[in-house]
Amino acid sequence: GMGADEYIKFITSHFSNFAVVEKADAEKIIEKQNADKINSLIREAKLKATTSKTSKKNVKIKVSVKNNNSLIKEAKAMGYTVKYKFYRSEKKASKYVAKATKAGKTYINTAGKKGTKYYYKAKALVYDGDKLVGQTVLTQCKYGVRTWSK
């Protein structure tokens, strides 16, 4: 016969569709829901990247999420890691080379060729452990052309 341990009883405060699933399956489902949520947050996120000169004549690149700071908060709340990747090129439309990937939103570029104009881009990356789960589009820095003067 059916022992009491074969029944599942739970109390809910609202009507909805409920599913009873094994723990491993539940974790997979939650993981997928989180991945879907993070991907839609990433797609909606608009980065703003700006450059400025530091007192030492280096170029500081700063990234912020223009329209959707919840992306960063929610990603972290779900256990994801957010990093920022910074790129530089001598051409506006091509040949961007990754210079740094950092947890912080700023990167200071300390080396360049005197008299050379540089363009900068940045993007946000979301990681689940070591696995990249999503990234924003590459964003051109505003005031982005800085002629190297050191």
JSON list of C-alpha atoms in Angstrom, two decimals:
[
{"chain": "A", "resi": 1, "resn": "GLY", "atom": "CA", "xyz": [0.00, 0.00, 0.00]},
{"chain": "A", "resi": 2, "resn": "MET", "atom": "CA", "xyz": [0.99, 3.66, -0.05]},
{"chain": "A", "resi": 3, "resn": "GLY", "atom": "CA", "xyz": [2.85, 4.78, 3.03]},
{"chain": "A", "resi": 4, "resn": "ALA", "atom": "CA", "xyz": [2.52, 8.34, 4.29]},
{"chain": "A", "resi": 5, "resn": "ASP", "atom": "CA", "xyz": [6.01, 9.12, 2.98]},
{"chain": "A", "resi": 6, "resn": "GLU", "atom": "CA", "xyz": [4.76, 8.78, -0.57]},
{"chain": "A", "resi": 7, "resn": "TYR", "atom": "CA", "xyz": [2.43, 11.75, -0.27]},
{"chain": "A", "resi": 8, "resn": "ILE", "atom": "CA", "xyz": [3.42, 15.34, -0.78]},
{"chain": "A", "resi": 9, "resn": "LYS", "atom": "CA", "xyz": [1.46, 18.01, 1.01]},
{"chain": "A", "resi": 10, "resn": "PHE", "atom": "CA", "xyz": [2.05, 21.72, 0.77]},
{"chain": "A", "resi": 11, "resn": "ILE", "atom": "CA", "xyz": [0.17, 24.88, 1.58]},
{"chain": "A", "resi": 12, "resn": "THR", "atom": "CA", "xyz": [0.10, 27.85, -0.74]},
{"chain": "A", "resi": 13, "resn": "SER", "atom": "CA", "xyz": [-1.28, 31.35, -0.41]},
{"chain": "A", "resi": 14, "resn": "HIS", "atom": "CA", "xyz": [-2.28, 31.72, -4.06]},
{"chain": "A", "resi": 15, "resn": "PHE", "atom": "CA", "xyz": [-3.62, 29.75, -6.99]},
{"chain": "A", "resi": 16, "resn": "SER", "atom": "CA", "xyz": [-1.05, 28.92, -9.60]},
{"chain": "A", "resi": 17, "resn": "ASN", "atom": "CA", "xyz": [0.38, 25.98, -11.49]},
{"chain": "A", "resi": 18, "resn": "PHE", "atom": "CA", "xyz": [2.61, 23.95, -9.22]},
{"chain": "A", "resi": 19, "resn": "ALA", "atom": "CA", "xyz": [4.86, 21.13, -10.21]},
{"chain": "A", "resi": 20, "resn": "VAL", "atom": "CA", "xyz": [6.43, 18.60, -7.91]},
{"chain": "A", "resi": 21, "resn": "VAL", "atom": "CA", "xyz": [9.88, 17.74, -9.18]},
{"chain": "A", "resi": 22, "resn": "GLU", "atom": "CA", "xyz": [13.01, 16.02, -7.99]},
{"chain": "A", "resi": 23, "resn": "LYS", "atom": "CA", "xyz": [15.59, 18.34, -6.42]},
{"chain": "A", "resi": 24, "resn": "ALA", "atom": "CA", "xyz": [18.13, 17.86, -9.24]},
{"chain": "A", "resi": 25, "resn": "ASP", "atom": "CA", "xyz": [15.46, 18.65, -11.84]},
{"chain": "A", "resi": 26, "resn": "ALA", "atom": "CA", "xyz": [14.32, 21.66, -9.83]},
{"chain": "A", "resi": 27, "resn": "GLU", "atom": "CA", "xyz": [17.86, 23.01, -9.75]},
{"chain": "A", "resi": 28, "resn": "LYS", "atom": "CA", "xyz": [18.17, 22.57, -13.51]},
{"chain": "A", "resi": 29, "resn": "ILE", "atom": "CA", "xyz": [14.86, 24.40, -14.03]},
{"chain": "A", "resi": 30, "resn": "ILE", "atom": "CA", "xyz": [15.89, 27.26, -11.75]},
{"chain": "A", "resi": 31, "resn": "GLU", "atom": "CA", "xyz": [19.28, 27.45, -13.46]},
{"chain": "A", "resi": 32, "resn": "LYS", "atom": "CA", "xyz": [17.56, 27.70, -16.84]},
{"chain": "A", "resi": 33, "resn": "GLN", "atom": "CA", "xyz": [15.11, 30.35, -15.58]},
{"chain": "A", "resi": 34, "resn": "ASN", "atom": "CA", "xyz": [18.04, 32.33, -14.21]},
{"chain": "A", "resi": 35, "resn": "ALA", "atom": "CA", "xyz": [19.94, 31.97, -17.48]},
{"chain": "A", "resi": 36, "resn": "ASP", "atom": "CA", "xyz": [16.87, 33.13, -19.45]},
{"chain": "A", "resi": 37, "resn": "LYS", "atom": "CA", "xyz": [16.36, 36.06, -17.10]},
{"chain": "A", "resi": 38, "resn": "ILE", "atom": "CA", "xyz": [19.99, 37.12, -17.23]},
{"chain": "A", "resi": 39, "resn": "ASN", "atom": "CA", "xyz": [19.97, 36.92, -21.02]},
{"chain": "A", "resi": 40, "resn": "SER", "atom": "CA", "xyz": [16.93, 39.16, -21.32]},
{"chain": "A", "resi": 41, "resn": "LEU", "atom": "CA", "xyz": [18.46, 41.62, -18.83]},
{"chain": "A", "resi": 42, "resn": "ILE", "atom": "CA", "xyz": [21.67, 41.63, -20.89]},
{"chain": "A", "resi": 43, "resn": "ARG", "atom": "CA", "xyz": [19.80, 42.21, -24.14]},
{"chain": "A", "resi": 44, "resn": "GLU", "atom": "CA", "xyz": [18.03, 45.23, -22.61]},
{"chain": "A", "resi": 45, "resn": "ALA", "atom": "CA", "xyz": [21.11, 46.72, -20.99]},
{"chain": "A", "resi": 46, "resn": "LYS", "atom": "CA", "xyz": [22.57, 49.80, -22.63]},
{"chain": "A", "resi": 47, "resn": "LEU", "atom": "CA", "xyz": [26.08, 50.57, -21.55]},
{"chain": "A", "resi": 48, "resn": "LYS", "atom": "CA", "xyz": [27.47, 54.07, -21.43]},
{"chain": "A", "resi": 49, "resn": "ALA", "atom": "CA", "xyz": [31.23, 54.38, -21.69]},
{"chain": "A", "resi": 50, "resn": "THR", "atom": "CA", "xyz": [33.16, 57.60, -21.34]},
{"chain": "A", "resi": 51, "resn": "THR", "atom": "CA", "xyz": [36.81, 58.53, -21.37]},
{"chain": "A", "resi": 52, "resn": "SER", "atom": "CA", "xyz": [38.62, 61.27, -19.51]},
{"chain": "A", "resi": 53, "resn": "LYS", "atom": "CA", "xyz": [42.22, 62.29, -18.94]},
{"chain": "A", "resi": 54, "resn": "THR", "atom": "CA", "xyz": [43.75, 61.66, -15.55]},
{"chain": "A", "resi": 55, "resn": "SER", "atom": "CA", "xyz": [46.11, 64.11, -13.84]},
{"chain": "A", "resi": 56, "resn": "LYS", "atom": "CA", "xyz": [49.01, 61.95, -15.04]},
{"chain": "A", "resi": 57, "resn": "LYS", "atom": "CA", "xyz": [47.75, 62.26, -18.66]},
{"chain": "A", "resi": 58, "resn": "ASN", "atom": "CA", "xyz": [46.59, 58.66, -18.76]},
{"chain": "A", "resi": 59, "resn": "VAL", "atom": "CA", "xyz": [43.19, 57.87, -20.23]},
{"chain": "A", "resi": 60, "resn": "LYS", "atom": "CA", "xyz": [40.50, 56.64, -17.86]},
{"chain": "A", "resi": 61, "resn": "ILE", "atom": "CA", "xyz": [37.63, 54.63, -19.32]},
{"chain": "A", "resi": 62, "resn": "LYS", "atom": "CA", "xyz": [34.50, 54.41, -17.18]},
{"chain": "A", "resi": 63, "resn": "VAL", "atom": "CA", "xyz": [31.50, 52.17, -17.85]},
{"chain": "A", "resi": 64, "resn": "SER", "atom": "CA", "xyz": [28.00, 52.45, -16.46]},
{"chain": "A", "resi": 65, "resn": "VAL", "atom": "CA", "xyz": [24.74, 50.72, -17.30]},
{"chain": "A", "resi": 66, "resn": "LYS", "atom": "CA", "xyz": [22.65, 53.56, -18.64]},
{"chain": "A", "resi": 67, "resn": "ASN", "atom": "CA", "xyz": [19.15, 52.17, -18.43]},
{"chain": "A", "resi": 68, "resn": "ASN", "atom": "CA", "xyz": [19.28, 49.04, -16.37]},
{"chain": "A", "resi": 69, "resn": "ASN", "atom": "CA", "xyz": [21.34, 49.01, -13.21]},
{"chain": "A", "resi": 70, "resn": "SER", "atom": "CA", "xyz": [19.20, 46.11, -12.06]},
{"chain": "A", "resi": 71, "resn": "LEU", "atom": "CA", "xyz": [21.17, 43.97, -14.54]},
{"chain": "A", "resi": 72, "resn": "ILE", "atom": "CA", "xyz": [24.21, 44.15, -12.29]},
{"chain": "A", "resi": 73, "resn": "LYS", "atom": "CA", "xyz": [22.30, 43.86, -9.01]},
{"chain": "A", "resi": 74, "resn": "GLU", "atom": "CA", "xyz": [20.13, 40.97, -10.17]},
{"chain": "A", "resi": 75, "resn": "ALA", "atom": "CA", "xyz": [23.02, 39.13, -11.80]},
{"chain": "A", "resi": 76, "resn": "LYS", "atom": "CA", "xyz": [24.95, 39.31, -8.53]},
{"chain": "A", "resi": 77, "resn": "ALA", "atom": "CA", "xyz": [21.87, 38.30, -6.52]},
{"chain": "A", "resi": 78, "resn": "MET", "atom": "CA", "xyz": [21.54, 35.20, -8.72]},
{"chain": "A", "resi": 79, "resn": "GLY", "atom": "CA", "xyz": [25.14, 34.31, -7.99]},
{"chain": "A", "resi": 80, "resn": "TYR", "atom": "CA", "xyz": [26.63, 35.47, -11.27]},
{"chain": "A", "resi": 81, "resn": "THR", "atom": "CA", "xyz": [29.81, 37.50, -11.59]},
{"chain": "A", "resi": 82, "resn": "VAL", "atom": "CA", "xyz": [29.84, 40.65, -13.70]},
{"chain": "A", "resi": 83, "resn": "LYS", "atom": "CA", "xyz": [33.05, 41.81, -15.35]},
{"chain": "A", "resi": 84, "resn": "TYR", "atom": "CA", "xyz": [33.87, 44.58, -17.80]},
{"chain": "A", "resi": 85, "resn": "LYS", "atom": "CA", "xyz": [36.09, 44.22, -20.82]},
{"chain": "A", "resi": 86, "resn": "PHE", "atom": "CA", "xyz": [37.91, 47.22, -22.26]},
{"chain": "A", "resi": 87, "resn": "TYR", "atom": "CA", "xyz": [39.19, 47.56, -25.83]},
{"chain": "A", "resi": 88, "resn": "ARG", "atom": "CA", "xyz": [41.33, 50.05, -27.73]},
{"chain": "A", "resi": 89, "resn": "SER", "atom": "CA", "xyz": [41.98, 50.76, -31.40]},
{"chain": "A", "resi": 90, "resn": "GLU", "atom": "CA", "xyz": [43.64, 53.34, -33.62]},
{"chain": "A", "resi": 91, "resn": "LYS", "atom": "CA", "xyz": [40.71, 52.99, -36.05]},
{"chain": "A", "resi": 92, "resn": "LYS", "atom": "CA", "xyz": [37.16, 53.92, -35.06]},
{"chain": "A", "resi": 93, "resn": "ALA", "atom": "CA", "xyz": [35.42, 51.05, -36.82]},
{"chain": "A", "resi": 94, "resn": "SER", "atom": "CA", "xyz": [37.81, 48.13, -36.55]},
{"chain": "A", "resi": 95, "resn": "LYS", "atom": "CA", "xyz": [40.87, 46.43, -35.09]},
{"chain": "A", "resi": 96, "resn": "TYR", "atom": "CA", "xyz": [39.85, 46.74, -31.43]},
{"chain": "A", "resi": 97, "resn": "VAL", "atom": "CA", "xyz": [42.20, 44.85, -29.13]},
{"chain": "A", "resi": 98, "resn": "ALA", "atom": "CA", "xyz": [41.13, 43.73, -25.66]},
{"chain": "A", "resi": 99, "resn": "LYS", "atom": "CA", "xyz": [43.24, 45.54, -23.07]},
{"chain": "A", "resi": 100, "resn": "ALA", "atom": "CA", "xyz": [41.74, 44.36, -19.78]},
{"chain": "A", "resi": 101, "resn": "THR", "atom": "CA", "xyz": [38.90, 42.41, -18.19]},
{"chain": "A", "resi": 102, "resn": "LYS", "atom": "CA", "xyz": [38.05, 43.68, -14.72]},
{"chain": "A", "resi": 103, "resn": "ALA", "atom": "CA", "xyz": [35.46, 43.41, -11.98]},
{"chain": "A", "resi": 104, "resn": "GLY", "atom": "CA", "xyz": [35.62, 47.20, -11.61]},
{"chain": "A", "resi": 105, "resn": "LYS", "atom": "CA", "xyz": [33.89, 49.65, -13.94]},
{"chain": "A", "resi": 106, "resn": "THR", "atom": "CA", "xyz": [36.99, 51.69, -14.69]},
{"chain": "A", "resi": 107, "resn": "TYR", "atom": "CA", "xyz": [40.16, 50.99, -16.59]},
{"chain": "A", "resi": 108, "resn": "ILE", "atom": "CA", "xyz": [43.10, 53.35, -16.81]},
{"chain": "A", "resi": 109, "resn": "ASN", "atom": "CA", "xyz": [45.11, 53.09, -19.98]},
{"chain": "A", "resi": 110, "resn": "THR", "atom": "CA", "xyz": [48.69, 53.99, -19.09]},
{"chain": "A", "resi": 111, "resn": "ALA", "atom": "CA", "xyz": [50.57, 53.33, -22.32]},
{"chain": "A", "resi": 112, "resn": "GLY", "atom": "CA", "xyz": [50.39, 54.65, -25.83]},
{"chain": "A", "resi": 113, "resn": "LYS", "atom": "CA", "xyz": [52.33, 56.22, -28.69]},
{"chain": "A", "resi": 114, "resn": "LYS", "atom": "CA", "xyz": [52.69, 59.98, -28.40]},
{"chain": "A", "resi": 115, "resn": "GLY", "atom": "CA", "xyz": [50.49, 61.82, -30.91]},
{"chain": "A", "resi": 116, "resn": "THR", "atom": "CA", "xyz": [48.41, 58.71, -31.68]},
{"chain": "A", "resi": 117, "resn": "LYS", "atom": "CA", "xyz": [44.62, 58.94, -31.55]},
{"chain": "A", "resi": 118, "resn": "TYR", "atom": "CA", "xyz": [42.97, 56.06, -29.73]},
{"chain": "A", "resi": 119, "resn": "TYR", "atom": "CA", "xyz": [39.36, 54.92, -29.70]},
{"chain": "A", "resi": 120, "resn": "TYR", "atom": "CA", "xyz": [37.91, 52.90, -26.85]},
{"chain": "A", "resi": 121, "resn": "LYS", "atom": "CA", "xyz": [35.08, 50.41, -26.46]},
{"chain": "A", "resi": 122, "resn": "ALA", "atom": "CA", "xyz": [33.75, 48.38, -23.56]},
{"chain": "A", "resi": 123, "resn": "LYS", "atom": "CA", "xyz": [31.25, 45.67, -22.74]},
{"chain": "A", "resi": 124, "resn": "ALA", "atom": "CA", "xyz": [29.86, 43.88, -19.70]},
{"chain": "A", "resi": 125, "resn": "LEU", "atom": "CA", "xyz": [30.26, 40.12, -19.36]},
{"chain": "A", "resi": 126, "resn": "VAL", "atom": "CA", "xyz": [28.26, 37.86, -17.06]},
{"chain": "A", "resi": 127, "resn": "TYR", "atom": "CA", "xyz": [29.85, 34.68, -15.75]},
{"chain": "A", "resi": 128, "resn": "ASP", "atom": "CA", "xyz": [28.48, 31.65, -13.94]},
{"chain": "A", "resi": 129, "resn": "GLY", "atom": "CA", "xyz": [31.66, 30.51, -12.24]},
{"chain": "A", "resi": 130, "resn": "ASP", "atom": "CA", "xyz": [34.16, 30.35, -15.11]},
{"chain": "A", "resi": 131, "resn": "LYS", "atom": "CA", "xyz": [31.48, 29.99, -17.77]},
{"chain": "A", "resi": 132, "resn": "LEU", "atom": "CA", "xyz": [30.49, 33.05, -19.79]},
{"chain": "A", "resi": 133, "resn": "VAL", "atom": "CA", "xyz": [26.68, 33.12, -19.83]},
{"chain": "A", "resi": 134, "resn": "GLY", "atom": "CA", "xyz": [26.07, 36.42, -21.57]},
{"chain": "A", "resi": 135, "resn": "GLN", "atom": "CA", "xyz": [27.48, 39.74, -22.65]},
{"chain": "A", "resi": 136, "resn": "THR", "atom": "CA", "xyz": [26.29, 43.15, -23.71]},
{"chain": "A", "resi": 137, "resn": "VAL", "atom": "CA", "xyz": [27.08, 44.57, -27.13]},
{"chain": "A", "resi": 138, "resn": "LEU", "atom": "CA", "xyz": [30.36, 46.38, -27.52]},
{"chain": "A", "resi": 139, "resn": "THR", "atom": "CA", "xyz": [29.82, 50.07, -26.78]},
{"chain": "A", "resi": 140, "resn": "GLN", "atom": "CA", "xyz": [31.81, 52.93, -28.24]},
{"chain": "A", "resi": 141, "resn": "CYS", "atom": "CA", "xyz": [33.17, 55.35, -25.66]},
{"chain": "A", "resi": 142, "resn": "LYS", "atom": "CA", "xyz": [31.85, 58.88, -25.87]},
{"chain": "A", "resi": 143, "resn": "TYR", "atom": "CA", "xyz": [34.56, 61.56, -26.10]},
{"chain": "A", "resi": 144, "resn": "GLY", "atom": "CA", "xyz": [36.24, 58.45, -27.29]},
{"chain": "A", "resi": 145, "resn": "VAL", "atom": "CA", "xyz": [39.13, 59.85, -29.30]},
{"chain": "A", "resi": 146, "resn": "ARG", "atom": "CA", "xyz": [41.98, 60.79, -27.08]},
{"chain": "A", "resi": 147, "resn": "THR", "atom": "CA", "xyz": [45.29, 61.77, -28.58]},
{"chain": "A", "resi": 148, "resn": "TRP", "atom": "CA", "xyz": [48.09, 60.28, -26.54]},
{"chain": "A", "resi": 149, "resn": "SER", "atom": "CA", "xyz": [50.13, 63.16, -25.13]},
{"chain": "A", "resi": 150, "resn": "LYS", "atom": "CA", "xyz": [52.76, 61.57, -22.89]}
]
